[in-house]
């Protein structure tokens, strides 16, 4: 009787199929832990029918007209003076998701938290609701601003609608802010003090309410109620 020849598997070594299956299972975990970088599939060649339909839907996000004024009830922060070499926000001008006049980032008045996100980034989606809750709990004392990076309008709008995101959002299709901050992946969160100085850039992955509140307290001197 003929026997089929099958390749021998060394002791302690998984068969190739099992190794490949394990690698595929690990991909979402590694993405969530390490942050996201844009691939070719996120780049758009032109507006689709879905994008045009999204452009005709009301935006879930606030407009950007108030970004040039400090938060209405902002109090002097109990913070040490910023280091002499603390950078200001980059000299970038980005369009507001809702339209209107473009926004110069250096015109942003702090204290402020700037979150760089995209719909295709799992940790971004995971943390966005925490930023919405922060914008509600610290309303009048802190500005929360989103920067949607290399994304489609339809996908970004759908995330805003599904997650109830209401704070203002700028559009950065060229990933300019990420490059200016010398970072390679998102999400990124930038903490800006009342003088417009960057006190901290966080790239540790998805932030929850407790961690986000602790960073706001540490770097901006704003206590956020639970």
PDB file of C-alpha atoms in Angstrom:
ATOM      1  CA  UNK A   1       0.000   0.000   0.000  1.00  0.00           C
ATOM      2  CA  UNK A   2       1.361   3.417  -0.970  1.00  0.00           C
ATOM      3  CA  UNK A   3       1.846   5.972   1.727  1.00  0.00           C
ATOM      4  CA  UNK A   4       1.698   9.700   1.120  1.00  0.00           C
ATOM      5  CA  UNK A   5       4.903  11.506   1.917  1.00  0.00           C
ATOM      6  CA  UNK A   6       4.345  14.296   4.431  1.00  0.00           C
ATOM      7  CA  UNK A   7       7.069  16.666   5.656  1.00  0.00           C
ATOM      8  CA  UNK A   8       8.360  15.884   9.104  1.00  0.00           C
ATOM      9  CA  UNK A   9       7.788  18.422  11.845  1.00  0.00           C
ATOM     10  CA  UNK A  10      10.623  18.884  14.315  1.00  0.00           C
ATOM     11  CA  UNK A  11       9.910  18.305  17.983  1.00  0.00           C
ATOM     12  CA  UNK A  12       8.503  21.444  19.660  1.00  0.00           C
ATOM     13  CA  UNK A  13       7.773  23.069  16.287  1.00  0.00           C
ATOM     14  CA  UNK A  14       4.214  24.023  15.285  1.00  0.00           C
ATOM     15  CA  UNK A  15       2.977  22.987  11.839  1.00  0.00           C
ATOM     16  CA  UNK A  16       3.087  25.907   9.344  1.00  0.00           C
ATOM     17  CA  UNK A  17      -0.713  26.241   9.212  1.00  0.00           C
ATOM     18  CA  UNK A  18      -0.948  26.696  12.969  1.00  0.00           C
ATOM     19  CA  UNK A  19       1.846  29.262  12.954  1.00  0.00           C
ATOM     20  CA  UNK A  20       0.101  31.297  10.251  1.00  0.00           C
ATOM     21  CA  UNK A  21      -3.215  31.129  12.091  1.00  0.00           C
ATOM     22  CA  UNK A  22      -1.586  32.348  15.305  1.00  0.00           C
ATOM     23  CA  UNK A  23       0.092  35.227  13.459  1.00  0.00           C
ATOM     24  CA  UNK A  24      -3.236  36.340  12.002  1.00  0.00           C
ATOM     25  CA  UNK A  25      -4.848  36.289  15.444  1.00  0.00           C
ATOM     26  CA  UNK A  26      -2.084  38.494  16.845  1.00  0.00           C
ATOM     27  CA  UNK A  27      -2.437  41.257  14.212  1.00  0.00           C
ATOM     28  CA  UNK A  28      -5.378  43.152  15.877  1.00  0.00           C
ATOM     29  CA  UNK A  29      -3.670  42.913  19.282  1.00  0.00           C
ATOM     30  CA  UNK A  30      -0.421  44.362  17.959  1.00  0.00           C
ATOM     31  CA  UNK A  31      -2.268  47.192  16.170  1.00  0.00           C
ATOM     32  CA  UNK A  32      -4.130  48.174  19.331  1.00  0.00           C
ATOM     33  CA  UNK A  33      -0.966  48.138  21.410  1.00  0.00           C
ATOM     34  CA  UNK A  34       1.456  49.845  19.042  1.00  0.00           C
ATOM     35  CA  UNK A  35      -0.684  52.470  17.330  1.00  0.00           C
ATOM     36  CA  UNK A  36      -1.620  52.755  13.656  1.00  0.00           C
ATOM     37  CA  UNK A  37       0.114  53.874  10.495  1.00  0.00           C
ATOM     38  CA  UNK A  38      -1.711  54.623   7.261  1.00  0.00           C
ATOM     39  CA  UNK A  39      -1.324  52.128   4.432  1.00  0.00           C
ATOM     40  CA  UNK A  40      -2.127  52.332   0.764  1.00  0.00           C
ATOM     41  CA  UNK A  41      -5.690  51.166   1.397  1.00  0.00           C
ATOM     42  CA  UNK A  42      -6.486  54.364   3.305  1.00  0.00           C
ATOM     43  CA  UNK A  43      -5.380  56.639   0.476  1.00  0.00           C
ATOM     44  CA  UNK A  44      -8.142  57.905  -1.774  1.00  0.00           C
ATOM     45  CA  UNK A  45      -7.955  58.482  -5.507  1.00  0.00           C
ATOM     46  CA  UNK A  46     -11.070  60.644  -5.689  1.00  0.00           C
ATOM     47  CA  UNK A  47     -14.490  61.238  -4.141  1.00  0.00           C
ATOM     48  CA  UNK A  48     -16.859  58.273  -4.219  1.00  0.00           C
ATOM     49  CA  UNK A  49     -20.642  58.277  -4.160  1.00  0.00           C
ATOM     50  CA  UNK A  50     -20.556  57.508  -0.419  1.00  0.00           C
ATOM     51  CA  UNK A  51     -18.218  60.458   0.207  1.00  0.00           C
ATOM     52  CA  UNK A  52     -20.476  62.801  -1.722  1.00  0.00           C
ATOM     53  CA  UNK A  53     -23.464  61.531   0.263  1.00  0.00           C
ATOM     54  CA  UNK A  54     -21.552  62.112   3.517  1.00  0.00           C
ATOM     55  CA  UNK A  55     -20.785  65.669   2.435  1.00  0.00           C
ATOM     56  CA  UNK A  56     -24.526  66.280   2.161  1.00  0.00           C
ATOM     57  CA  UNK A  57     -25.313  64.970   5.661  1.00  0.00           C
ATOM     58  CA  UNK A  58     -25.230  67.348   8.642  1.00  0.00           C
ATOM     59  CA  UNK A  59     -21.900  67.108  10.415  1.00  0.00           C
ATOM     60  CA  UNK A  60     -21.993  65.617  13.929  1.00  0.00           C
ATOM     61  CA  UNK A  61     -19.043  67.795  14.949  1.00  0.00           C
ATOM     62  CA  UNK A  62     -19.147  71.363  16.244  1.00  0.00           C
ATOM     63  CA  UNK A  63     -17.896  74.155  14.050  1.00  0.00           C
ATOM     64  CA  UNK A  64     -14.471  75.651  14.724  1.00  0.00           C
ATOM     65  CA  UNK A  65     -15.401  79.297  15.184  1.00  0.00           C
ATOM     66  CA  UNK A  66     -14.664  79.361  18.932  1.00  0.00           C
ATOM     67  CA  UNK A  67     -11.175  77.845  18.742  1.00  0.00           C
ATOM     68  CA  UNK A  68      -9.465  81.234  18.691  1.00  0.00           C
ATOM     69  CA  UNK A  69     -10.842  82.149  22.148  1.00  0.00           C
ATOM     70  CA  UNK A  70      -9.769  80.604  25.453  1.00  0.00           C
ATOM     71  CA  UNK A  71     -12.279  78.384  27.294  1.00  0.00           C
ATOM     72  CA  UNK A  72     -14.925  80.594  28.876  1.00  0.00           C
ATOM     73  CA  UNK A  73     -14.262  79.542  32.474  1.00  0.00           C
ATOM     74  CA  UNK A  74     -10.568  78.727  32.255  1.00  0.00           C
ATOM     75  CA  UNK A  75      -8.826  79.425  35.557  1.00  0.00           C
ATOM     76  CA  UNK A  76      -5.124  80.104  36.083  1.00  0.00           C
ATOM     77  CA  UNK A  77      -3.487  76.684  36.083  1.00  0.00           C
ATOM     78  CA  UNK A  78      -1.494  75.528  39.089  1.00  0.00           C
ATOM     79  CA  UNK A  79       1.472  74.524  36.955  1.00  0.00           C
ATOM     80  CA  UNK A  80       5.177  75.218  36.983  1.00  0.00           C
ATOM     81  CA  UNK A  81       6.300  77.564  34.236  1.00  0.00           C
ATOM     82  CA  UNK A  82       6.850  75.890  30.898  1.00  0.00           C
ATOM     83  CA  UNK A  83      10.503  75.212  30.049  1.00  0.00           C
ATOM     84  CA  UNK A  84      12.100  77.894  27.899  1.00  0.00           C
ATOM     85  CA  UNK A  85      12.403  75.438  25.027  1.00  0.00           C
ATOM     86  CA  UNK A  86       8.809  74.173  25.253  1.00  0.00           C
ATOM     87  CA  UNK A  87       7.510  74.280  21.673  1.00  0.00           C
ATOM     88  CA  UNK A  88       4.394  76.009  20.461  1.00  0.00           C
ATOM     89  CA  UNK A  89       1.977  74.135  18.228  1.00  0.00           C
ATOM     90  CA  UNK A  90       3.300  73.752  14.675  1.00  0.00           C
ATOM     91  CA  UNK A  91       2.626  76.493  12.153  1.00  0.00           C
ATOM     92  CA  UNK A  92      -0.060  74.580  10.293  1.00  0.00           C
ATOM     93  CA  UNK A  93      -3.392  75.697   8.879  1.00  0.00           C
ATOM     94  CA  UNK A  94      -6.046  72.999   8.528  1.00  0.00           C
ATOM     95  CA  UNK A  95      -9.621  72.963   7.280  1.00  0.00           C
ATOM     96  CA  UNK A  96     -12.490  72.500   9.709  1.00  0.00           C
ATOM     97  CA  UNK A  97     -14.621  69.404   9.092  1.00  0.00           C
ATOM     98  CA  UNK A  98     -17.751  71.564   9.072  1.00  0.00           C
ATOM     99  CA  UNK A  99     -16.306  74.081   6.599  1.00  0.00           C
ATOM    100  CA  UNK A 100     -15.794  77.773   7.150  1.00  0.00           C
ATOM    101  CA  UNK A 101     -12.456  79.533   7.477  1.00  0.00           C
ATOM    102  CA  UNK A 102      -9.321  77.362   7.804  1.00  0.00           C
ATOM    103  CA  UNK A 103      -7.862  77.184  11.311  1.00  0.00           C
ATOM    104  CA  UNK A 104      -4.265  78.074  12.177  1.00  0.00           C
ATOM    105  CA  UNK A 105      -3.209  75.698  14.950  1.00  0.00           C
ATOM    106  CA  UNK A 106      -1.172  78.421  16.657  1.00  0.00           C
ATOM    107  CA  UNK A 107      -4.369  80.428  17.086  1.00  0.00           C
ATOM    108  CA  UNK A 108      -5.750  77.706  19.368  1.00  0.00           C
ATOM    109  CA  UNK A 109      -6.187  79.035  22.895  1.00  0.00           C
ATOM    110  CA  UNK A 110      -5.549  76.618  25.733  1.00  0.00           C
ATOM    111  CA  UNK A 111      -5.735  74.858  27.959  1.00  0.00           C
ATOM    112  CA  UNK A 112      -6.530  72.374  25.225  1.00  0.00           C
ATOM    113  CA  UNK A 113      -6.280  68.693  24.382  1.00  0.00           C
ATOM    114  CA  UNK A 114      -5.725  67.860  20.705  1.00  0.00           C
ATOM    115  CA  UNK A 115      -6.436  64.272  19.659  1.00  0.00           C
ATOM    116  CA  UNK A 116      -5.148  62.962  16.307  1.00  0.00           C
ATOM    117  CA  UNK A 117      -7.288  60.061  15.076  1.00  0.00           C
ATOM    118  CA  UNK A 118      -8.636  58.140  12.089  1.00  0.00           C
ATOM    119  CA  UNK A 119     -11.581  55.822  11.588  1.00  0.00           C
ATOM    120  CA  UNK A 120      -9.338  52.961  10.366  1.00  0.00           C
ATOM    121  CA  UNK A 121      -7.284  52.989  13.594  1.00  0.00           C
ATOM    122  CA  UNK A 122      -8.663  50.575  16.267  1.00  0.00           C
ATOM    123  CA  UNK A 123      -7.120  52.309  19.329  1.00  0.00           C
ATOM    124  CA  UNK A 124      -8.392  55.650  17.994  1.00  0.00           C
ATOM    125  CA  UNK A 125     -11.930  54.319  17.873  1.00  0.00           C
ATOM    126  CA  UNK A 126     -11.538  52.810  21.323  1.00  0.00           C
ATOM    127  CA  UNK A 127     -10.511  56.084  22.981  1.00  0.00           C
ATOM    128  CA  UNK A 128     -12.703  58.612  21.145  1.00  0.00           C
ATOM    129  CA  UNK A 129     -15.676  58.254  23.541  1.00  0.00           C
ATOM    130  CA  UNK A 130     -13.363  59.151  26.452  1.00  0.00           C
ATOM    131  CA  UNK A 131     -12.462  62.414  24.692  1.00  0.00           C
ATOM    132  CA  UNK A 132     -16.131  63.209  24.177  1.00  0.00           C
ATOM    133  CA  UNK A 133     -16.785  62.639  27.889  1.00  0.00           C
ATOM    134  CA  UNK A 134     -13.774  64.836  28.703  1.00  0.00           C
ATOM    135  CA  UNK A 135     -15.206  67.640  26.547  1.00  0.00           C
ATOM    136  CA  UNK A 136     -18.464  67.425  28.502  1.00  0.00           C
ATOM    137  CA  UNK A 137     -16.977  67.126  31.994  1.00  0.00           C
ATOM    138  CA  UNK A 138     -14.468  69.935  31.478  1.00  0.00           C
ATOM    139  CA  UNK A 139     -16.723  72.182  29.392  1.00  0.00           C
ATOM    140  CA  UNK A 140     -15.760  75.838  29.738  1.00  0.00           C
ATOM    141  CA  UNK A 141     -12.420  75.035  31.390  1.00  0.00           C
ATOM    142  CA  UNK A 142     -10.722  73.050  28.641  1.00  0.00           C
ATOM    143  CA  UNK A 143     -10.950  72.820  24.841  1.00  0.00           C
ATOM    144  CA  UNK A 144     -11.028  69.399  23.208  1.00  0.00           C
ATOM    145  CA  UNK A 145     -10.122  69.378  19.520  1.00  0.00           C
ATOM    146  CA  UNK A 146      -9.893  66.441  17.116  1.00  0.00           C
ATOM    147  CA  UNK A 147      -7.634  66.205  14.083  1.00  0.00           C
ATOM    148  CA  UNK A 148      -8.821  63.589  11.605  1.00  0.00           C
ATOM    149  CA  UNK A 149      -5.743  62.227   9.816  1.00  0.00           C
ATOM    150  CA  UNK A 150      -5.651  60.681   6.310  1.00  0.00           C
ATOM    151  CA  UNK A 151      -9.233  59.485   6.406  1.00  0.00           C
ATOM    152  CA  UNK A 152     -12.308  59.565   4.191  1.00  0.00           C
ATOM    153  CA  UNK A 153     -15.029  62.038   5.034  1.00  0.00           C
ATOM    154  CA  UNK A 154     -17.680  59.329   4.994  1.00  0.00           C
ATOM    155  CA  UNK A 155     -15.812  57.095   7.454  1.00  0.00           C
ATOM    156  CA  UNK A 156     -14.926  59.974   9.796  1.00  0.00           C
ATOM    157  CA  UNK A 157     -18.494  61.272   9.768  1.00  0.00           C
ATOM    158  CA  UNK A 158     -19.877  57.795  10.465  1.00  0.00           C
ATOM    159  CA  UNK A 159     -17.587  57.439  13.506  1.00  0.00           C
ATOM    160  CA  UNK A 160     -18.760  60.818  14.782  1.00  0.00           C
ATOM    161  CA  UNK A 161     -22.394  59.819  14.338  1.00  0.00           C
ATOM    162  CA  UNK A 162     -22.012  56.324  15.826  1.00  0.00           C
ATOM    163  CA  UNK A 163     -19.972  57.406  18.856  1.00  0.00           C
ATOM    164  CA  UNK A 164     -21.741  60.713  19.508  1.00  0.00           C
ATOM    165  CA  UNK A 165     -18.595  62.824  18.997  1.00  0.00           C
ATOM    166  CA  UNK A 166     -19.475  66.514  19.156  1.00  0.00           C
ATOM    167  CA  UNK A 167     -16.238  68.449  19.719  1.00  0.00           C
ATOM    168  CA  UNK A 168     -14.690  70.344  16.749  1.00  0.00           C
ATOM    169  CA  UNK A 169     -12.589  68.365  14.267  1.00  0.00           C
ATOM    170  CA  UNK A 170      -9.954  69.559  11.798  1.00  0.00           C
ATOM    171  CA  UNK A 171      -8.995  67.618   8.656  1.00  0.00           C
ATOM    172  CA  UNK A 172      -5.354  66.650   8.008  1.00  0.00           C
ATOM    173  CA  UNK A 173      -5.305  64.466   4.900  1.00  0.00           C
ATOM    174  CA  UNK A 174      -1.546  64.897   4.468  1.00  0.00           C
ATOM    175  CA  UNK A 175      -0.643  63.832   8.030  1.00  0.00           C
ATOM    176  CA  UNK A 176       1.136  67.169   8.454  1.00  0.00           C
ATOM    177  CA  UNK A 177       0.634  67.398  12.212  1.00  0.00           C
ATOM    178  CA  UNK A 178       1.930  63.881  12.812  1.00  0.00           C
ATOM    179  CA  UNK A 179       5.066  64.674  10.808  1.00  0.00           C
ATOM    180  CA  UNK A 180       5.617  67.996  12.594  1.00  0.00           C
ATOM    181  CA  UNK A 181       5.420  66.171  15.928  1.00  0.00           C
ATOM    182  CA  UNK A 182       7.993  63.615  14.684  1.00  0.00           C
ATOM    183  CA  UNK A 183       5.645  60.703  15.323  1.00  0.00           C
ATOM    184  CA  UNK A 184       4.987  57.713  13.091  1.00  0.00           C
ATOM    185  CA  UNK A 185       1.686  56.353  14.389  1.00  0.00           C
ATOM    186  CA  UNK A 186      -1.650  57.412  15.814  1.00  0.00           C
ATOM    187  CA  UNK A 187      -3.493  57.986  18.082  1.00  0.00           C
ATOM    188  CA  UNK A 188      -1.612  61.015  19.372  1.00  0.00           C
ATOM    189  CA  UNK A 189      -2.771  63.378  22.091  1.00  0.00           C
ATOM    190  CA  UNK A 190      -1.226  66.826  22.490  1.00  0.00           C
ATOM    191  CA  UNK A 191      -1.629  68.796  25.735  1.00  0.00           C
ATOM    192  CA  UNK A 192      -1.453  72.565  25.184  1.00  0.00           C
ATOM    193  CA  UNK A 193      -1.286  75.054  28.064  1.00  0.00           C
ATOM    194  CA  UNK A 194      -2.891  78.485  28.307  1.00  0.00           C
ATOM    195  CA  UNK A 195       0.124  80.121  26.655  1.00  0.00           C
ATOM    196  CA  UNK A 196      -0.082  77.857  23.642  1.00  0.00           C
ATOM    197  CA  UNK A 197       2.928  75.738  24.661  1.00  0.00           C
ATOM    198  CA  UNK A 198       2.968  71.983  24.125  1.00  0.00           C
ATOM    199  CA  UNK A 199       3.377  70.432  27.569  1.00  0.00           C
ATOM    200  CA  UNK A 200       3.161  66.781  26.551  1.00  0.00           C
ATOM    201  CA  UNK A 201       2.541  64.517  23.544  1.00  0.00           C
ATOM    202  CA  UNK A 202       1.124  61.106  24.419  1.00  0.00           C
ATOM    203  CA  UNK A 203       1.475  58.151  22.048  1.00  0.00           C
ATOM    204  CA  UNK A 204       0.972  55.319  24.543  1.00  0.00           C
ATOM    205  CA  UNK A 205      -2.122  53.893  22.828  1.00  0.00           C
ATOM    206  CA  UNK A 206      -5.822  54.071  23.636  1.00  0.00           C
ATOM    207  CA  UNK A 207      -6.516  56.269  26.685  1.00  0.00           C
ATOM    208  CA  UNK A 208      -9.389  55.557  29.047  1.00  0.00           C
ATOM    209  CA  UNK A 209     -11.198  58.105  31.234  1.00  0.00           C
ATOM    210  CA  UNK A 210      -8.920  57.635  34.251  1.00  0.00           C
ATOM    211  CA  UNK A 211      -5.652  57.902  32.335  1.00  0.00           C
ATOM    212  CA  UNK A 212      -6.849  60.844  30.245  1.00  0.00           C
ATOM    213  CA  UNK A 213      -8.038  62.700  33.339  1.00  0.00           C
ATOM    214  CA  UNK A 214      -4.707  62.060  35.078  1.00  0.00           C
ATOM    215  CA  UNK A 215      -2.748  63.422  32.090  1.00  0.00           C
ATOM    216  CA  UNK A 216      -4.940  66.546  31.933  1.00  0.00           C
ATOM    217  CA  UNK A 217      -4.384  67.144  35.637  1.00  0.00           C
ATOM    218  CA  UNK A 218      -0.635  66.520  35.418  1.00  0.00           C
ATOM    219  CA  UNK A 219       0.170  68.536  32.300  1.00  0.00           C
ATOM    220  CA  UNK A 220      -2.529  71.232  32.248  1.00  0.00           C
ATOM    221  CA  UNK A 221      -3.459  71.622  35.927  1.00  0.00           C
ATOM    222  CA  UNK A 222      -7.155  71.033  35.216  1.00  0.00           C
ATOM    223  CA  UNK A 223      -9.033  68.669  37.522  1.00  0.00           C
ATOM    224  CA  UNK A 224     -11.711  66.739  35.651  1.00  0.00           C
ATOM    225  CA  UNK A 225     -14.666  65.382  37.667  1.00  0.00           C
ATOM    226  CA  UNK A 226     -15.293  61.658  37.303  1.00  0.00           C
TER     227      UNK A 226
END
